[in-house]
PDB file of C-alpha atoms in Angstrom:
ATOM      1  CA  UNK A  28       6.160 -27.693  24.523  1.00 37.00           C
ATOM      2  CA  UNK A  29       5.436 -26.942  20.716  1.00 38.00           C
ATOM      3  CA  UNK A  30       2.275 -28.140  19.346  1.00 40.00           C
ATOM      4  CA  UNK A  31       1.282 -26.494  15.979  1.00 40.00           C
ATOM      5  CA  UNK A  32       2.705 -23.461  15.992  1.00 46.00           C
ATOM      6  CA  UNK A  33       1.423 -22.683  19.949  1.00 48.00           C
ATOM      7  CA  UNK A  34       3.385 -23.185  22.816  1.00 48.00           C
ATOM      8  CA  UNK A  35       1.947 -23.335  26.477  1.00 50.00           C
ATOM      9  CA  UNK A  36       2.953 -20.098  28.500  1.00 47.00           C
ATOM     10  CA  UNK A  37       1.316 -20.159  32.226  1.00 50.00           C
ATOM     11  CA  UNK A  38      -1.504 -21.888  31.958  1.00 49.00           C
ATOM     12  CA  UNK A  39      -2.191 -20.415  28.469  1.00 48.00           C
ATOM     13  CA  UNK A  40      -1.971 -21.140  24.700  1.00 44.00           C
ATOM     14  CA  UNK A  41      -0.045 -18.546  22.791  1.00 48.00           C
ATOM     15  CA  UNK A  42       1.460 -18.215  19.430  1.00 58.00           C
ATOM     16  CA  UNK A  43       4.852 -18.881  18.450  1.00 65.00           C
ATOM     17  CA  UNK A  44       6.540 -16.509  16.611  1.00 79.00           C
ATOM     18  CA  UNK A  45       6.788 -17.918  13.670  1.00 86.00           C
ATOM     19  CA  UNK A  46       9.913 -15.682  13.148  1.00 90.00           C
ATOM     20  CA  UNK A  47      12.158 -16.719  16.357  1.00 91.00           C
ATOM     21  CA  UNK A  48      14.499 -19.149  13.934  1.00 92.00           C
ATOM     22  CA  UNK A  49      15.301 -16.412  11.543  1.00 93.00           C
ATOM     23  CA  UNK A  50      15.446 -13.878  14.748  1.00 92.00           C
ATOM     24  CA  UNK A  51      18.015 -16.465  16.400  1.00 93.00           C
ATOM     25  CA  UNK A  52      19.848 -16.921  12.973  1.00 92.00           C
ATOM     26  CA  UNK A  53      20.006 -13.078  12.615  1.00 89.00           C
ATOM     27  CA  UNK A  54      21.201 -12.503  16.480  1.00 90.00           C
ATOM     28  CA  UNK A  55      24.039 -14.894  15.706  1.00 90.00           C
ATOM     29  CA  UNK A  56      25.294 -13.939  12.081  1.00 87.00           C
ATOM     30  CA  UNK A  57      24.094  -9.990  11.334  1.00 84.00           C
ATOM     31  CA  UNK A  58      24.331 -10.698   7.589  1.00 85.00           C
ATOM     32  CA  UNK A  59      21.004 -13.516   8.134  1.00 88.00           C
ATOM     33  CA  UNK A  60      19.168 -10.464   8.957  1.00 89.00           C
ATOM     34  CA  UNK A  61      18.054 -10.178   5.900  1.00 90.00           C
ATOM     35  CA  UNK A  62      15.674 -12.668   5.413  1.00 92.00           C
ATOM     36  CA  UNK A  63      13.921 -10.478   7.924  1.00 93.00           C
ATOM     37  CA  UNK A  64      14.558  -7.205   6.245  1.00 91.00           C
ATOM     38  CA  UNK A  65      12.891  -8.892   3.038  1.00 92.00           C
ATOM     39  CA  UNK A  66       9.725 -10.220   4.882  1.00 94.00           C
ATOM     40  CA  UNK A  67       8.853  -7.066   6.158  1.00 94.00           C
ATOM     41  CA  UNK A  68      10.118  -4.045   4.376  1.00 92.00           C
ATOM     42  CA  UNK A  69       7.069  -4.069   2.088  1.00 93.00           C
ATOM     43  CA  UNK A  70       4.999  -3.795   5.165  1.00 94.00           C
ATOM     44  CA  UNK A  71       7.449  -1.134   7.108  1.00 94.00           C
ATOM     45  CA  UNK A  72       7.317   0.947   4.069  1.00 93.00           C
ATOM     46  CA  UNK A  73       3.638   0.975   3.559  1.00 93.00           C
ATOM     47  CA  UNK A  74       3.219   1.979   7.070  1.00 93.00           C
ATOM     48  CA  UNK A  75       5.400   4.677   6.710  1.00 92.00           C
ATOM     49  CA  UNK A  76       3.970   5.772   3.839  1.00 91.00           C
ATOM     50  CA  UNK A  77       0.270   5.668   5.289  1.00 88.00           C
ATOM     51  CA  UNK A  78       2.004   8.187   8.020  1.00 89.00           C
ATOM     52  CA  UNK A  79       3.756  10.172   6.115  1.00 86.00           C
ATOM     53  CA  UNK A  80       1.885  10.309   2.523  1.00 85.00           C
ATOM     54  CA  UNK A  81       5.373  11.009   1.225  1.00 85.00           C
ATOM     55  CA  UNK A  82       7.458   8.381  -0.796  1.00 88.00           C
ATOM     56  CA  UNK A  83      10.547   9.850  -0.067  1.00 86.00           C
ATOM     57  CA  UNK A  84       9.763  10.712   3.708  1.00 87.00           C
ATOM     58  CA  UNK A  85       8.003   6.498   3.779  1.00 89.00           C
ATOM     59  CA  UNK A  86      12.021   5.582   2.315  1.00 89.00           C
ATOM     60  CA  UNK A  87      13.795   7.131   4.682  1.00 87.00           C
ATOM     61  CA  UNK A  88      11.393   6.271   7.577  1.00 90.00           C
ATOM     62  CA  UNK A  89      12.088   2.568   6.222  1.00 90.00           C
ATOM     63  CA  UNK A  90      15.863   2.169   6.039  1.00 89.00           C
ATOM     64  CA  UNK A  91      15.997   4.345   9.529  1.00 89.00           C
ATOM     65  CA  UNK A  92      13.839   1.496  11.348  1.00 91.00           C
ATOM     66  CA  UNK A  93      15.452  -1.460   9.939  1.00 90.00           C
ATOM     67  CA  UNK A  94      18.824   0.410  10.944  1.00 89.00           C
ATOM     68  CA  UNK A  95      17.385   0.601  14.488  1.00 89.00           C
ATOM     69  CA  UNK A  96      15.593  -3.037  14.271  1.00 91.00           C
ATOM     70  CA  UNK A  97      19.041  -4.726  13.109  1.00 88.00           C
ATOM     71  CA  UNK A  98      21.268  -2.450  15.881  1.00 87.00           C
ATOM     72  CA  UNK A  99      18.718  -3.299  18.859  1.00 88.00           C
ATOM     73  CA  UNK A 100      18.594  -7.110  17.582  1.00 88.00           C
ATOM     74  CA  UNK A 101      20.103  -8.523  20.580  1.00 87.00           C
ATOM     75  CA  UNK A 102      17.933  -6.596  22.981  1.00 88.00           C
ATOM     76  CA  UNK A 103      14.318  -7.990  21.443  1.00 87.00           C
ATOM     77  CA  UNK A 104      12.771 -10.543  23.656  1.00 83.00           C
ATOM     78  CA  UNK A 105      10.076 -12.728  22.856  1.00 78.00           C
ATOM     79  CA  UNK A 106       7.364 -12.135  25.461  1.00 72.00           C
ATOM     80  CA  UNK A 107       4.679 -14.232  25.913  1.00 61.00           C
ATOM     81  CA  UNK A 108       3.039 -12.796  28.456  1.00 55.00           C
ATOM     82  CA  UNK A 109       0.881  -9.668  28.096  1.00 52.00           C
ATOM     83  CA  UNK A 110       2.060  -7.346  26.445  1.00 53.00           C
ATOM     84  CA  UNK A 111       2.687 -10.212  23.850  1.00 60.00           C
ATOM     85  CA  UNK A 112       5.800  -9.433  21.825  1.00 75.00           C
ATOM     86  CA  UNK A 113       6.561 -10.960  18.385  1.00 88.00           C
ATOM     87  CA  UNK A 114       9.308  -9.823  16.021  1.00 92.00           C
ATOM     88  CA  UNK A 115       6.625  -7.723  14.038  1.00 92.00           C
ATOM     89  CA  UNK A 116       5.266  -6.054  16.801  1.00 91.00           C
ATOM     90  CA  UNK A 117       8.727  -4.852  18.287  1.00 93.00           C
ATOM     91  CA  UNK A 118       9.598  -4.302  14.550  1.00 94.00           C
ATOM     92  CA  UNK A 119       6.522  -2.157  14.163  1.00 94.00           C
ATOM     93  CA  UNK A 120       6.832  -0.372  17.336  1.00 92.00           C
ATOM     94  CA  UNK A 121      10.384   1.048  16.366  1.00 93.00           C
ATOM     95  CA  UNK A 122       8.228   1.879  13.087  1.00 94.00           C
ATOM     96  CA  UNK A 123       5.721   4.252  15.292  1.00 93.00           C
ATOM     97  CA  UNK A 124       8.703   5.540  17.254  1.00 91.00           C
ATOM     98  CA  UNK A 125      10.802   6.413  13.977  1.00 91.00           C
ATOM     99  CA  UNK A 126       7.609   8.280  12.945  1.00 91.00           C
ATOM    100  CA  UNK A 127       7.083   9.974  15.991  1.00 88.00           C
ATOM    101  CA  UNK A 128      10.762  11.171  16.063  1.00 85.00           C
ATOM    102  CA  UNK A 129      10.213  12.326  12.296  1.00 81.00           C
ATOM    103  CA  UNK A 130       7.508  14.035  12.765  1.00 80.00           C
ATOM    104  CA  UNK A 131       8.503  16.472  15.551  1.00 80.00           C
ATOM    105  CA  UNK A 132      11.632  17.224  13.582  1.00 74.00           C
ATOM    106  CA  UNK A 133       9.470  18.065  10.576  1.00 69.00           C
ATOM    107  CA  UNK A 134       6.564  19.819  12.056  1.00 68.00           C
ATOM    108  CA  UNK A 135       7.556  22.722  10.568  1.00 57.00           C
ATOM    109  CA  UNK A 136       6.929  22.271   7.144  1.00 52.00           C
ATOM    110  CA  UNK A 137       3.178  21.414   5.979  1.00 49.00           C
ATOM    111  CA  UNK A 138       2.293  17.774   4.881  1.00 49.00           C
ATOM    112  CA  UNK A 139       1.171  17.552   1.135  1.00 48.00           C
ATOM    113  CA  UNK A 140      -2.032  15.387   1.028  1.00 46.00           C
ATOM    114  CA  UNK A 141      -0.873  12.032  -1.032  1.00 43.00           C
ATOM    115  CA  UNK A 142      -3.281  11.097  -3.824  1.00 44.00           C
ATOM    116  CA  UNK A 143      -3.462   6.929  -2.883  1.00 41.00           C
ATOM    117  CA  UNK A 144      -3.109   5.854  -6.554  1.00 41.00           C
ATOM    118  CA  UNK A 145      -5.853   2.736  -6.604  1.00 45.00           C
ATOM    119  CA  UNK A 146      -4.429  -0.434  -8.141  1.00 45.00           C
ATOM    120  CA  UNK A 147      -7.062  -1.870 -10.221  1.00 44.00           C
ATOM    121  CA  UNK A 148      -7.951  -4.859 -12.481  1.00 48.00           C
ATOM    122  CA  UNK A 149      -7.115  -4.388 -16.397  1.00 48.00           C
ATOM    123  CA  UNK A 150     -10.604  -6.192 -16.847  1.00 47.00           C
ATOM    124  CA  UNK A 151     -12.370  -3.757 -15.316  1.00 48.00           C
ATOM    125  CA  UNK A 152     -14.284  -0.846 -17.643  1.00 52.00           C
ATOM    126  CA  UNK A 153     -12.792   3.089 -17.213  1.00 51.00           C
ATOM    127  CA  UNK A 154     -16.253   3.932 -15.685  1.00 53.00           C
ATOM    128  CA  UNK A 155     -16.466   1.056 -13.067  1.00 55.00           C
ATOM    129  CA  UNK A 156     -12.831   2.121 -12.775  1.00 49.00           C
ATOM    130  CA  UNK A 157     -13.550   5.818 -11.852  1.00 53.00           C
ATOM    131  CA  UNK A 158     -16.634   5.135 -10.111  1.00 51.00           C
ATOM    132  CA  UNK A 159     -14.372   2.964  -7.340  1.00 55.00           C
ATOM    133  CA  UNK A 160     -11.232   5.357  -7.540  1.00 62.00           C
ATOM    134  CA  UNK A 161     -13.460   8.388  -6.422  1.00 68.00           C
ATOM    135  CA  UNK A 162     -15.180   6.024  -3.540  1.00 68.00           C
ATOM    136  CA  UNK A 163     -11.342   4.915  -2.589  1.00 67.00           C
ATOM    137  CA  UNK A 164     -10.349   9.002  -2.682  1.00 73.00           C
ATOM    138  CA  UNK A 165     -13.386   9.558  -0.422  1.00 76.00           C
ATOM    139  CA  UNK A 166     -12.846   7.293   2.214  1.00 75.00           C
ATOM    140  CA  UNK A 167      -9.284   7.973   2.559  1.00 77.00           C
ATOM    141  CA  UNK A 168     -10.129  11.306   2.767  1.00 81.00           C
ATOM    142  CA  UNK A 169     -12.234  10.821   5.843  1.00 82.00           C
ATOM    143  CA  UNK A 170      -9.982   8.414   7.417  1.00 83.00           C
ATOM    144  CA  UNK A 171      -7.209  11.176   7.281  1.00 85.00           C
ATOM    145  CA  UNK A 172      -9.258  13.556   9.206  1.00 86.00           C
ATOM    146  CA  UNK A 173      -9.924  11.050  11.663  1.00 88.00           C
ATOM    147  CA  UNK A 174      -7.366  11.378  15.451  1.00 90.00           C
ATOM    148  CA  UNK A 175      -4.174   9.549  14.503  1.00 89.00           C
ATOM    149  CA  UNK A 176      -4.450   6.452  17.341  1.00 89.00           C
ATOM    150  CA  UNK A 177      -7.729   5.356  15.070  1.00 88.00           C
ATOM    151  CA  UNK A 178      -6.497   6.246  11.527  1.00 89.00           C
ATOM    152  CA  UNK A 179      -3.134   4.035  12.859  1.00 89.00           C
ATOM    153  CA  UNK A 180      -5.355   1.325  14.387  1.00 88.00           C
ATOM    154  CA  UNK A 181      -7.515   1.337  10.829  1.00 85.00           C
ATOM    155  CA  UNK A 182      -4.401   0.979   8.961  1.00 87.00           C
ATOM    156  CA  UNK A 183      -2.843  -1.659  11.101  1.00 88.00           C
ATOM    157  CA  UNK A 184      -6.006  -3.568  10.881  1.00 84.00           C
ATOM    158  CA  UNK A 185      -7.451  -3.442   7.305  1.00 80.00           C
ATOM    159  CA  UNK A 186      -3.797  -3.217   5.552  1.00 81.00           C
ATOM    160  CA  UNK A 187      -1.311  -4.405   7.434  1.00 82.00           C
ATOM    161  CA  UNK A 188      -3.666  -6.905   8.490  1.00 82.00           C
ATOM    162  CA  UNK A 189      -2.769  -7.703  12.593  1.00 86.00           C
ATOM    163  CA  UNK A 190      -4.642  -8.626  14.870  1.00 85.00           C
ATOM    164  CA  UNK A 191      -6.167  -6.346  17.513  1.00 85.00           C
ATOM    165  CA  UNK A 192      -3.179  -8.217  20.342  1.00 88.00           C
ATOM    166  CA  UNK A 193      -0.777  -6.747  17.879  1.00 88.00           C
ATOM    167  CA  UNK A 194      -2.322  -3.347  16.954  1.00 90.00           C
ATOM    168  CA  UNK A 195      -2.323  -3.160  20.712  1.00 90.00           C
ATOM    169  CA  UNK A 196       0.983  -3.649  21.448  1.00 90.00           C
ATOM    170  CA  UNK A 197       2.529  -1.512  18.427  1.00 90.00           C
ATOM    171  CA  UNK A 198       0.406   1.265  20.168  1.00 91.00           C
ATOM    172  CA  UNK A 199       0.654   0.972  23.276  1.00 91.00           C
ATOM    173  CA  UNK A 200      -2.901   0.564  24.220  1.00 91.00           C
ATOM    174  CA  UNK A 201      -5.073  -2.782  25.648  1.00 90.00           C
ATOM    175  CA  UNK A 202      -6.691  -5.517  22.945  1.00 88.00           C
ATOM    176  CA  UNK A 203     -10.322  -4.113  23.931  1.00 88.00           C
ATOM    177  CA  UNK A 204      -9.106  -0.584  23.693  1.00 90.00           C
ATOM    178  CA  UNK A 205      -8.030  -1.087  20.353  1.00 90.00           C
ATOM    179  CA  UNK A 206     -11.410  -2.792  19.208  1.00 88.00           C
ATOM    180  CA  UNK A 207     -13.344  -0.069  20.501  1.00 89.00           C
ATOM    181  CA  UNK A 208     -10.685   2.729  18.574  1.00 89.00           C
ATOM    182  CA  UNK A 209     -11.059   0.017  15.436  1.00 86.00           C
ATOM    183  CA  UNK A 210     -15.038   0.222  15.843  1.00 85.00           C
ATOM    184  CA  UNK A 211     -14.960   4.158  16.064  1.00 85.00           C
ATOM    185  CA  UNK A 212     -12.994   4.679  13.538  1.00 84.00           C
ATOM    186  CA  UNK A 213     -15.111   2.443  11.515  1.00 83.00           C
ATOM    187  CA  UNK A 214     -18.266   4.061  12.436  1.00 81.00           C
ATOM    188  CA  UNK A 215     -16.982   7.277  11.658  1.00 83.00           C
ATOM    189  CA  UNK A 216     -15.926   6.853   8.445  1.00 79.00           C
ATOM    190  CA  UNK A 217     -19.246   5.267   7.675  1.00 76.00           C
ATOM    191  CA  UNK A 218     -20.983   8.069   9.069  1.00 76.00           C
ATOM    192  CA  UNK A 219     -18.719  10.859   7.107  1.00 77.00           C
ATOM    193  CA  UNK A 220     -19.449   8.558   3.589  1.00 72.00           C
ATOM    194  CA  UNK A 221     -22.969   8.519   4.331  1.00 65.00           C
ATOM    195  CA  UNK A 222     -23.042  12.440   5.021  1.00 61.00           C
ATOM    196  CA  UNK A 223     -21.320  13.292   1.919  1.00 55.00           C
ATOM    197  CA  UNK A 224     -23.361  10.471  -0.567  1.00 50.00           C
ATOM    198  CA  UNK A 225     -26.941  12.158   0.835  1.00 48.00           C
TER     199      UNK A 225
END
């Protein structure tokens, strides 16, 4: 029974994918996937590109996924019981996958450290403007040192902007165990900021 975007599952209230139509639509005519493709490629590629600090490496990471997301199509399955599984979170655990395949074929060659370009207001003044990129470079320093599940979870959290059921389920890990990863990492960067401000 659909009430407001919730449907009853076992006794309890979960979310409807607010994707299933377009998922259905997609499943029956290929070419309708790309209403999904255009949802979510912003947030595939900035994913990516948090992993890889590479815009070439975060483009191919991209197209591969969606390749594997449109091929695999007919094997996704809404799940509503734990672990919950909407479109994005299958969509974003072919994403980790993709990465983790990349990865060990490139772990040869060193990573260049990406300089996260800061997108800010034209109102604000050079100095307030420099003052916040170097705070922006700082923290994103840390958070790159930090052990990839809680740099992942941090980026899932703060820019892709799931929940902790979905952070959860893209990494394979329970909704408290990715709270307690979210308020490590958290701490930790705090901690590191405060260290290198003194």
């Amino acid at each position: 029974m659909l009430r407001r975007g919730k449907e009853q599952a076992e006794g309890r209230l979960v979310q409807f994918d607010a994707d299933r139509p377009a998922v259905e639509a997609a499943k029956r005519d290929a070419r309708r996937f790309e209403a999904l493709y255009r949802k979510y490629v912003a947030q595939v590629y900035s994913f990516a590109l948090y992993e890889t600090r590479d815009h070439h490496s975060a483009q191919d990471v991209t197209s591969l996924v969606f390749l594997r997301a449109l091929s695999g199509l007919h094997g996704f399955r809404e799940q509503a019981q734990p672990p919950d599984s909407s479109f994005r979170v299958w969509l974003f655990q072919i994403a980790r996958n993709t990465l983790s395949n990349e990865r060990r074929r490139e772990r040869r060659h060193p990573e260049a450290p990406l300089d996260l370009a800061a997108h800010f207001p034209a109102k604000q003044d050079v100095e307030q403007t420099a003052v916040s990129r170097d705070e922006l470079v700082r923290a994103w320093q840390v958070i790159e040192e930090l052990p990839p599940d809680r740099r992942r979870a941090l980026v899932l959290r703060f820019v892709e902007e799931m929940s902790a059921a979905e952070i959860g389920a893209v990494l394979g890990r329970s909704e408290g165990a990715v709270r307690v990863l979210i308020h490590r990492a958290v701490r930790s960067v705090a901690q590191h900021l405060g260290h290198r401000s003194d």
